[in-house]
mmCIF file of C-alpha atoms and ligand atoms in Angstrom:
data_model
loop_
_atom_site.group_PDB
_atom_site.id
_atom_site.type_symbol
_atom_site.label_atom_id
_atom_site.label_comp_id
_atom_site.label_asym_id
_atom_site.label_seq_id
_atom_site.Cartn_x
_atom_site.Cartn_y
_atom_site.Cartn_z
ATOM 1 C CA MET O 1 0.014 -0.037 -0.055
ATOM 2 C CA PRO O 2 1.306 3.568 -0.795
ATOM 3 C CA GLU O 3 2.303 5.665 2.140
ATOM 4 C CA HIS O 4 1.128 8.974 0.370
ATOM 5 C CA TRP O 5 -1.825 9.436 -2.172
ATOM 6 C CA PRO O 6 -2.485 12.255 -4.332
ATOM 7 C CA SER O 7 -5.346 14.378 -2.525
ATOM 8 C CA GLY O 8 -6.541 17.387 -4.385
ATOM 9 C CA GLY O 9 -3.964 19.762 -5.819
ATOM 10 C CA PRO O 10 -1.641 21.884 -5.534
ATOM 11 C CA ASN O 11 -2.461 22.138 -9.196
ATOM 12 C CA CYS O 12 -5.970 20.662 -9.929
ATOM 13 C CA LEU O 13 -5.177 21.117 -13.891
ATOM 14 C CA GLU O 14 -2.491 18.133 -13.129
ATOM 15 C CA MET O 15 -4.853 15.925 -11.263
ATOM 16 C CA GLN O 16 -6.673 12.981 -12.609
ATOM 17 C CA GLU O 17 -10.456 12.473 -11.371
ATOM 18 C CA PHE O 18 -9.303 9.128 -9.942
ATOM 19 C CA TYR O 19 -5.766 7.985 -8.874
ATOM 20 C CA VAL O 20 -5.729 4.151 -9.271
ATOM 21 C CA HIS O 21 -3.470 1.856 -7.095
ATOM 22 C CA GLU O 22 -3.100 -1.756 -8.411
ATOM 23 C CA TYR O 23 -2.639 -3.459 -5.017
ATOM 24 C CA ASN O 24 -2.450 -6.663 -6.999
ATOM 25 C CA PRO O 25 -3.919 -7.674 -10.378
ATOM 26 C CA THR O 26 -7.347 -8.511 -8.769
ATOM 27 C CA PHE O 27 -7.688 -5.725 -6.200
ATOM 28 C CA TYR O 28 -7.709 -2.049 -7.166
ATOM 29 C CA VAL O 29 -7.920 0.986 -4.859
ATOM 30 C CA LEU O 30 -9.330 4.129 -6.526
ATOM 31 C CA ARG O 31 -9.013 7.541 -4.743
ATOM 32 C CA GLN O 32 -11.394 10.564 -6.007
ATOM 33 C CA SER O 33 -9.466 13.471 -6.437
ATOM 34 C CA GLY O 34 -10.114 16.315 -3.772
ATOM 35 C CA CYS O 35 -10.348 18.705 -6.991
ATOM 36 C CA THR O 36 -13.800 17.097 -7.665
ATOM 37 C CA ASP O 37 -15.045 17.267 -4.185
ATOM 38 C CA TYR O 38 -13.338 17.558 -0.825
ATOM 39 C CA GLU O 39 -14.764 14.244 0.583
ATOM 40 C CA LYS O 40 -12.119 12.464 -1.939
ATOM 41 C CA PRO O 41 -13.310 8.978 -0.829
ATOM 42 C CA PHE O 42 -11.445 5.750 -1.555
ATOM 43 C CA LEU O 43 -13.292 3.009 -3.694
ATOM 44 C CA TYR O 44 -12.382 -0.488 -3.997
ATOM 45 C CA LEU O 45 -12.671 -2.842 -7.294
ATOM 46 C CA ILE O 46 -12.139 -6.511 -6.602
ATOM 47 C CA PHE O 47 -12.315 -9.324 -9.055
ATOM 48 C CA GLY O 48 -13.434 -13.125 -8.444
ATOM 49 C CA SER O 49 -13.637 -15.666 -11.436
ATOM 50 C CA GLU O 50 -17.399 -15.032 -11.819
ATOM 51 C CA ARG O 51 -17.849 -11.428 -10.751
ATOM 52 C CA ALA O 52 -16.415 -8.206 -10.088
ATOM 53 C CA MET O 53 -17.343 -5.956 -7.204
ATOM 54 C CA LEU O 54 -17.345 -2.280 -6.818
ATOM 55 C CA TRP O 55 -17.229 -1.112 -3.190
ATOM 56 C CA ASP O 56 -18.954 2.409 -3.527
ATOM 57 C CA THR O 57 -19.541 4.937 -6.326
ATOM 58 C CA GLY O 58 -17.790 7.982 -5.166
ATOM 59 C CA SER O 59 -18.939 11.528 -4.446
ATOM 60 C CA ARG O 60 -20.180 14.121 -6.743
ATOM 61 C CA ASN O 61 -18.513 15.576 -9.924
ATOM 62 C CA SER O 62 -16.709 12.433 -10.957
ATOM 63 C CA ARG O 63 -16.876 9.957 -14.087
ATOM 64 C CA VAL O 64 -16.435 7.061 -12.101
ATOM 65 C CA ARG O 65 -18.299 4.733 -14.653
ATOM 66 C CA GLU O 66 -15.218 5.474 -17.189
ATOM 67 C CA ALA O 67 -12.691 4.975 -14.637
ATOM 68 C CA VAL O 68 -14.221 1.509 -13.464
ATOM 69 C CA ASP O 69 -14.738 0.455 -17.042
ATOM 70 C CA ARG O 70 -11.222 1.118 -18.033
ATOM 71 C CA LEU O 71 -10.206 -1.205 -15.130
ATOM 72 C CA ILE O 72 -12.579 -3.796 -16.068
ATOM 73 C CA ASP O 73 -11.442 -3.866 -19.753
ATOM 74 C CA ARG O 74 -7.944 -4.033 -18.856
ATOM 75 C CA TRP O 75 -8.698 -7.123 -16.438
ATOM 76 C CA LEU O 76 -10.796 -8.767 -19.434
ATOM 77 C CA LYS O 77 -7.885 -8.241 -21.851
ATOM 78 C CA ALA O 78 -5.157 -9.617 -19.368
ATOM 79 C CA ASN O 79 -7.637 -12.545 -18.749
ATOM 80 C CA LYS O 80 -8.548 -13.276 -22.029
ATOM 81 C CA ARG O 81 -12.357 -12.798 -21.308
ATOM 82 C CA GLU O 82 -14.931 -11.191 -22.981
ATOM 83 C CA SER O 83 -17.198 -10.144 -20.028
ATOM 84 C CA ILE O 84 -17.674 -10.118 -16.339
ATOM 85 C CA PRO O 85 -20.680 -9.163 -14.405
ATOM 86 C CA LEU O 86 -20.390 -6.235 -12.002
ATOM 87 C CA LEU O 87 -21.891 -6.192 -8.713
ATOM 88 C CA ILE O 88 -22.060 -2.798 -6.951
ATOM 89 C CA VAL O 89 -22.117 -2.857 -3.179
ATOM 90 C CA HIS O 90 -22.208 0.191 -0.852
ATOM 91 C CA SER O 91 -20.346 0.563 2.631
ATOM 92 C CA HIS O 92 -23.218 2.726 3.367
ATOM 93 C CA ARG O 93 -25.997 5.059 2.245
ATOM 94 C CA HIS O 94 -24.273 8.456 2.639
ATOM 95 C CA GLY O 95 -24.005 10.622 -0.658
ATOM 96 C CA ASP O 96 -20.263 10.796 -0.620
ATOM 97 C CA HIS O 97 -20.349 7.148 -1.309
ATOM 98 C CA ILE O 98 -23.343 6.599 -3.750
ATOM 99 C CA ALA O 99 -23.107 9.886 -5.978
ATOM 100 C CA GLY O 100 -22.164 7.766 -9.046
ATOM 101 C CA ASP O 101 -24.730 5.102 -8.862
ATOM 102 C CA ALA O 102 -26.801 6.662 -11.583
ATOM 103 C CA GLN O 103 -24.005 6.526 -14.040
ATOM 104 C CA PHE O 104 -24.167 2.638 -13.933
ATOM 105 C CA ALA O 105 -28.051 2.616 -14.850
ATOM 106 C CA GLY O 106 -28.239 0.654 -18.006
ATOM 107 C CA ARG O 107 -24.750 -0.861 -17.742
ATOM 108 C CA PRO O 108 -25.026 -4.403 -19.163
ATOM 109 C CA ASP O 109 -24.536 -7.339 -16.682
ATOM 110 C CA THR O 110 -24.644 -4.974 -13.720
ATOM 111 C CA THR O 111 -26.386 -5.407 -10.505
ATOM 112 C CA LEU O 112 -26.442 -2.409 -7.853
ATOM 113 C CA ILE O 113 -27.601 -3.218 -4.436
ATOM 114 C CA LYS O 114 -29.670 -0.340 -3.384
ATOM 115 C CA PRO O 115 -28.196 1.479 -0.467
ATOM 116 C CA ASP O 116 -30.875 0.998 2.303
ATOM 117 C CA LEU O 117 -30.807 -1.171 5.290
ATOM 118 C CA ALA O 118 -33.712 -3.615 3.819
ATOM 119 C CA SER O 119 -31.862 -4.190 0.473
ATOM 120 C CA VAL O 120 -28.451 -4.893 2.408
ATOM 121 C CA ARG O 121 -30.035 -7.293 4.753
ATOM 122 C CA GLU O 122 -31.774 -9.165 2.289
ATOM 123 C CA VAL O 123 -28.927 -9.697 -0.142
ATOM 124 C CA PHE O 124 -26.492 -10.438 2.664
ATOM 125 C CA ARG O 125 -28.455 -12.585 4.825
ATOM 126 C CA SER O 126 -25.912 -15.306 4.625
ATOM 127 C CA GLY O 127 -23.075 -13.198 5.580
ATOM 128 C CA VAL O 128 -20.900 -14.350 2.697
ATOM 129 C CA LEU O 129 -20.405 -12.881 -0.851
ATOM 130 C CA ASP O 130 -18.635 -15.135 -3.117
ATOM 131 C CA LEU O 131 -17.160 -13.605 -6.269
ATOM 132 C CA GLY O 132 -16.110 -16.898 -7.632
ATOM 133 C CA GLY O 133 -13.162 -18.539 -5.935
ATOM 134 C CA ARG O 134 -13.319 -15.463 -3.573
ATOM 135 C CA ALA O 135 -15.328 -15.478 -0.641
ATOM 136 C CA MET O 136 -15.853 -12.015 1.151
ATOM 137 C CA ASP O 137 -17.425 -12.063 4.852
ATOM 138 C CA VAL O 138 -19.944 -9.286 5.185
ATOM 139 C CA ILE O 139 -20.106 -7.983 8.718
ATOM 140 C CA PRO O 140 -23.153 -5.515 9.611
ATOM 141 C CA ILE O 141 -21.713 -2.459 11.562
ATOM 142 C CA PRO O 142 -24.392 -0.126 12.145
ATOM 143 C CA GLY O 143 -23.503 3.116 14.096
ATOM 144 C CA HIS O 144 -22.299 5.573 11.583
ATOM 145 C CA THR O 145 -25.464 4.659 9.655
ATOM 146 C CA ASP O 146 -27.798 1.827 10.206
ATOM 147 C CA ASP O 147 -26.843 0.139 6.969
ATOM 148 C CA SER O 148 -23.053 0.195 7.303
ATOM 149 C CA ILE O 149 -21.157 -2.849 6.540
ATOM 150 C CA ALA O 150 -17.777 -4.270 6.796
ATOM 151 C CA LEU O 151 -16.212 -6.528 4.102
ATOM 152 C CA TYR O 152 -13.243 -9.018 4.628
ATOM 153 C CA ASP O 153 -11.567 -10.382 1.598
ATOM 154 C CA ARG O 154 -10.269 -13.651 2.645
ATOM 155 C CA ARG O 155 -7.919 -13.803 -0.201
ATOM 156 C CA THR O 156 -6.036 -10.788 0.802
ATOM 157 C CA GLY O 157 -6.789 -10.594 4.527
ATOM 158 C CA ILE O 158 -8.059 -7.001 3.772
ATOM 159 C CA LEU O 159 -10.860 -5.422 5.833
ATOM 160 C CA LEU O 160 -12.845 -2.804 4.447
ATOM 161 C CA THR O 161 -14.434 -0.778 6.987
ATOM 162 C CA GLY O 162 -16.076 2.153 5.240
ATOM 163 C CA ASP O 163 -16.781 5.393 7.273
ATOM 164 C CA THR O 164 -16.830 3.459 10.486
ATOM 165 C CA VAL O 165 -13.129 2.826 10.936
ATOM 166 C CA TYR O 166 -10.575 5.035 9.063
ATOM 167 C CA PRO O 167 -7.792 7.617 9.831
ATOM 168 C CA GLY O 168 -10.318 10.506 10.275
ATOM 169 C CA ARG O 169 -13.286 11.692 12.045
ATOM 170 C CA LEU O 170 -15.740 8.610 13.132
ATOM 171 C CA TYR O 171 -18.897 10.329 12.900
ATOM 172 C CA VAL O 172 -21.453 8.301 14.995
ATOM 173 C CA SER O 173 -25.181 8.504 14.780
ATOM 174 C CA ASP O 174 -26.073 5.684 17.072
ATOM 175 C CA PHE O 175 -23.717 5.289 20.006
ATOM 176 C CA PRO O 176 -24.944 2.005 21.441
ATOM 177 C CA ALA O 177 -24.947 0.511 18.080
ATOM 178 C CA PHE O 178 -21.453 1.879 17.106
ATOM 179 C CA ARG O 179 -20.030 0.356 20.484
ATOM 180 C CA THR O 180 -21.419 -2.997 19.690
ATOM 181 C CA SER O 181 -20.145 -2.814 16.079
ATOM 182 C CA ILE O 182 -16.575 -1.874 17.024
ATOM 183 C CA HIS O 183 -16.467 -4.786 19.451
ATOM 184 C CA THR O 184 -17.845 -7.152 16.760
ATOM 185 C CA LEU O 185 -15.065 -5.625 14.340
ATOM 186 C CA ALA O 186 -12.324 -6.220 17.149
ATOM 187 C CA ASP O 187 -13.431 -9.909 17.782
ATOM 188 C CA PHE O 188 -13.224 -10.650 14.129
ATOM 189 C CA ALA O 189 -9.986 -9.045 13.737
ATOM 190 C CA ALA O 190 -8.779 -11.077 16.640
ATOM 191 C CA SER O 191 -9.739 -14.304 14.934
ATOM 192 C CA HIS O 192 -8.698 -13.802 11.394
ATOM 193 C CA PRO O 193 -5.566 -12.780 9.757
ATOM 194 C CA ILE O 194 -5.730 -8.948 8.963
ATOM 195 C CA ALA O 195 -3.400 -7.578 6.365
ATOM 196 C CA HIS O 196 -4.859 -4.063 6.218
ATOM 197 C CA VAL O 197 -7.880 -2.261 7.455
ATOM 198 C CA LEU O 198 -8.918 0.122 4.629
ATOM 199 C CA GLY O 199 -11.564 2.767 5.231
ATOM 200 C CA ASN O 200 -13.224 5.333 2.811
ATOM 201 C CA HIS O 201 -11.463 8.798 3.647
ATOM 202 C CA ILE O 202 -8.252 10.089 5.078
ATOM 203 C CA GLU O 203 -8.734 13.208 7.388
ATOM 204 C CA GLN O 204 -5.931 12.866 10.006
ATOM 205 C CA THR O 205 -2.565 14.453 9.163
ATOM 206 C CA ARG O 206 0.565 12.494 9.829
ATOM 207 C CA THR O 207 0.768 14.334 13.452
ATOM 208 C CA PRO O 208 -0.649 12.242 15.923
ATOM 209 C CA PHE O 209 -4.011 13.401 17.176
ATOM 210 C CA VAL O 210 -4.523 16.044 14.598
ATOM 211 C CA ASP O 211 -6.822 16.216 11.874
ATOM 212 C CA TYR O 212 -7.325 18.608 8.823
ATOM 213 C CA PRO O 213 -10.243 20.955 9.085
ATOM 214 C CA VAL O 214 -13.520 19.686 7.211
ATOM 215 C CA GLY O 215 -13.296 20.566 3.505
ATOM 216 C CA THR O 216 -9.888 20.484 3.080
ATOM 217 C CA LYS O 217 -8.881 19.398 -0.593
ATOM 218 C CA TYR O 218 -5.192 19.238 -0.552
ATOM 219 C CA GLN O 219 -3.544 17.300 2.301
ATOM 220 C CA PRO O 220 0.264 17.008 1.432
ATOM 221 C CA ASP O 221 0.770 15.597 4.893
ATOM 222 C CA GLU O 222 -2.005 13.085 5.428
ATOM 223 C CA HIS O 223 -2.044 9.916 7.430
ATOM 224 C CA GLU O 224 -1.799 6.831 5.352
ATOM 225 C CA LEU O 225 -4.809 4.988 4.374
ATOM 226 C CA ALA O 226 -3.917 1.435 5.737
ATOM 227 C CA MET O 227 -4.494 0.849 9.219
ATOM 228 C CA SER O 228 -3.830 -2.479 11.337
ATOM 229 C CA ALA O 229 -6.101 -4.631 13.334
ATOM 230 C CA GLY O 230 -4.305 -2.752 16.339
ATOM 231 C CA SER O 231 -6.267 0.389 15.386
ATOM 232 C CA ILE O 232 -9.332 -1.404 15.811
ATOM 233 C CA PHE O 233 -8.228 -2.983 19.122
ATOM 234 C CA GLU O 234 -7.457 0.614 20.404
ATOM 235 C CA LEU O 235 -10.690 2.047 19.177
ATOM 236 C CA ASP O 236 -12.527 -0.859 20.952
ATOM 237 C CA ARG O 237 -10.937 -0.476 24.132
ATOM 238 C CA VAL O 238 -11.652 3.311 24.113
ATOM 239 C CA VAL O 239 -15.338 2.963 22.998
ATOM 240 C CA GLN O 240 -15.973 0.258 25.753
ATOM 241 C CA SER O 241 -14.978 2.488 28.252
ATOM 242 C CA MET O 242 -16.823 5.273 27.326
ATOM 243 C CA ASP O 243 -20.270 5.437 29.229
ATOM 244 C CA ALA O 244 -21.654 8.373 27.098
ATOM 245 C CA PRO O 245 -20.783 9.720 23.614
ATOM 246 C CA LYS O 246 -18.219 12.426 23.599
ATOM 247 C CA LYS O 247 -15.564 13.471 21.180
ATOM 248 C CA VAL O 248 -12.206 11.837 21.763
ATOM 249 C CA PHE O 249 -8.933 12.440 20.007
ATOM 250 C CA LEU O 250 -6.874 9.169 19.297
ATOM 251 C CA ARG O 251 -3.411 9.102 17.698
ATOM 252 C CA ASP O 252 -4.766 8.066 14.317
ATOM 253 C CA MET O 253 -8.629 8.690 14.438
ATOM 254 C CA THR O 254 -11.174 11.085 15.999
ATOM 255 C CA ILE O 255 -14.390 9.605 17.718
ATOM 256 C CA ASP O 256 -17.040 12.299 16.955
ATOM 257 C CA PRO O 257 -20.478 11.506 18.235
ATOM 258 C CA ARG O 258 -23.413 13.141 16.546
ATOM 259 C CA ILE O 259 -25.916 12.711 19.341
ATOM 260 C CA PRO O 260 -29.582 13.055 18.065
ATOM 261 C CA ASN O 261 -31.306 16.019 19.879
ATOM 262 C CA ALA O 262 -27.908 17.133 21.469
ATOM 263 C CA THR O 263 -26.367 18.243 18.300
ATOM 264 C CA PRO O 264 -28.200 18.374 14.879
ATOM 265 C CA ILE O 265 -27.145 15.244 12.786
ATOM 266 C CA LYS O 266 -25.800 16.762 9.608
ATOM 267 C CA THR O 267 -25.795 14.096 6.880
ATOM 268 C CA ARG O 268 -22.336 14.210 5.088
ATOM 269 C CA PRO O 269 -23.183 15.493 1.287
HETATM 270 ZN ZN1 LIG F 1 -20.685 8.278 5.884
HETATM 271 ZN ZN1 LIG F 2 -17.904 9.231 3.765
#
């Protein structure tokens, strides 16, 4: 995994809408440029023998379909295949991860799981998603939103944690649910090999305890994307010891409870 990713600038004319990192020939990380939207989320494209899976479609102002199609075409050529079905899964329903959904409407051989709790529950009832010789565990982790899920790729040992665990501000809308979910993740991480914990954003700087202000596009000194199981264990220890939601600055993350009725919950754009 790269230690540094392009964020947004300093010169936006030189930035591509998506920076693509090939983790391996069946696992791609895409980062949307902060020049298109300050959320600059990360997306993941993973190939099995029967299906490709796209984790999120990014935030506004991007041509995500083009970026994804280019990667799929490349994979098809390398594997001497004519086509592969595409499954679109969302980490959760916030706008900065589903804004590109509409671009996939009408795309052949494409299934998009609607970003809402009922659809996610229905599709992932078994807890396992098989892309063809590649099983992924689906772990419900409500708290940031009710429909948040984590995904564990058994082949690489990568755990995708969406907006629930990442080097940045962990916005919590339902604290009891969040506390339970973090413990679920810690239990999972303790019993599985974890190569990387990969979330959806970077908002921390490389200086411990310090995050970039909301809305920052260019982050030349940002924290690395990849975290380890240790970060989940630390988060679990802190969250389990909190009897009431409060803002807590950790070395690599900030817990930022948004308590209904106390502070207005602002859905991220
Ligand atoms: Zn979110
Ligand atoms: Zn987000």
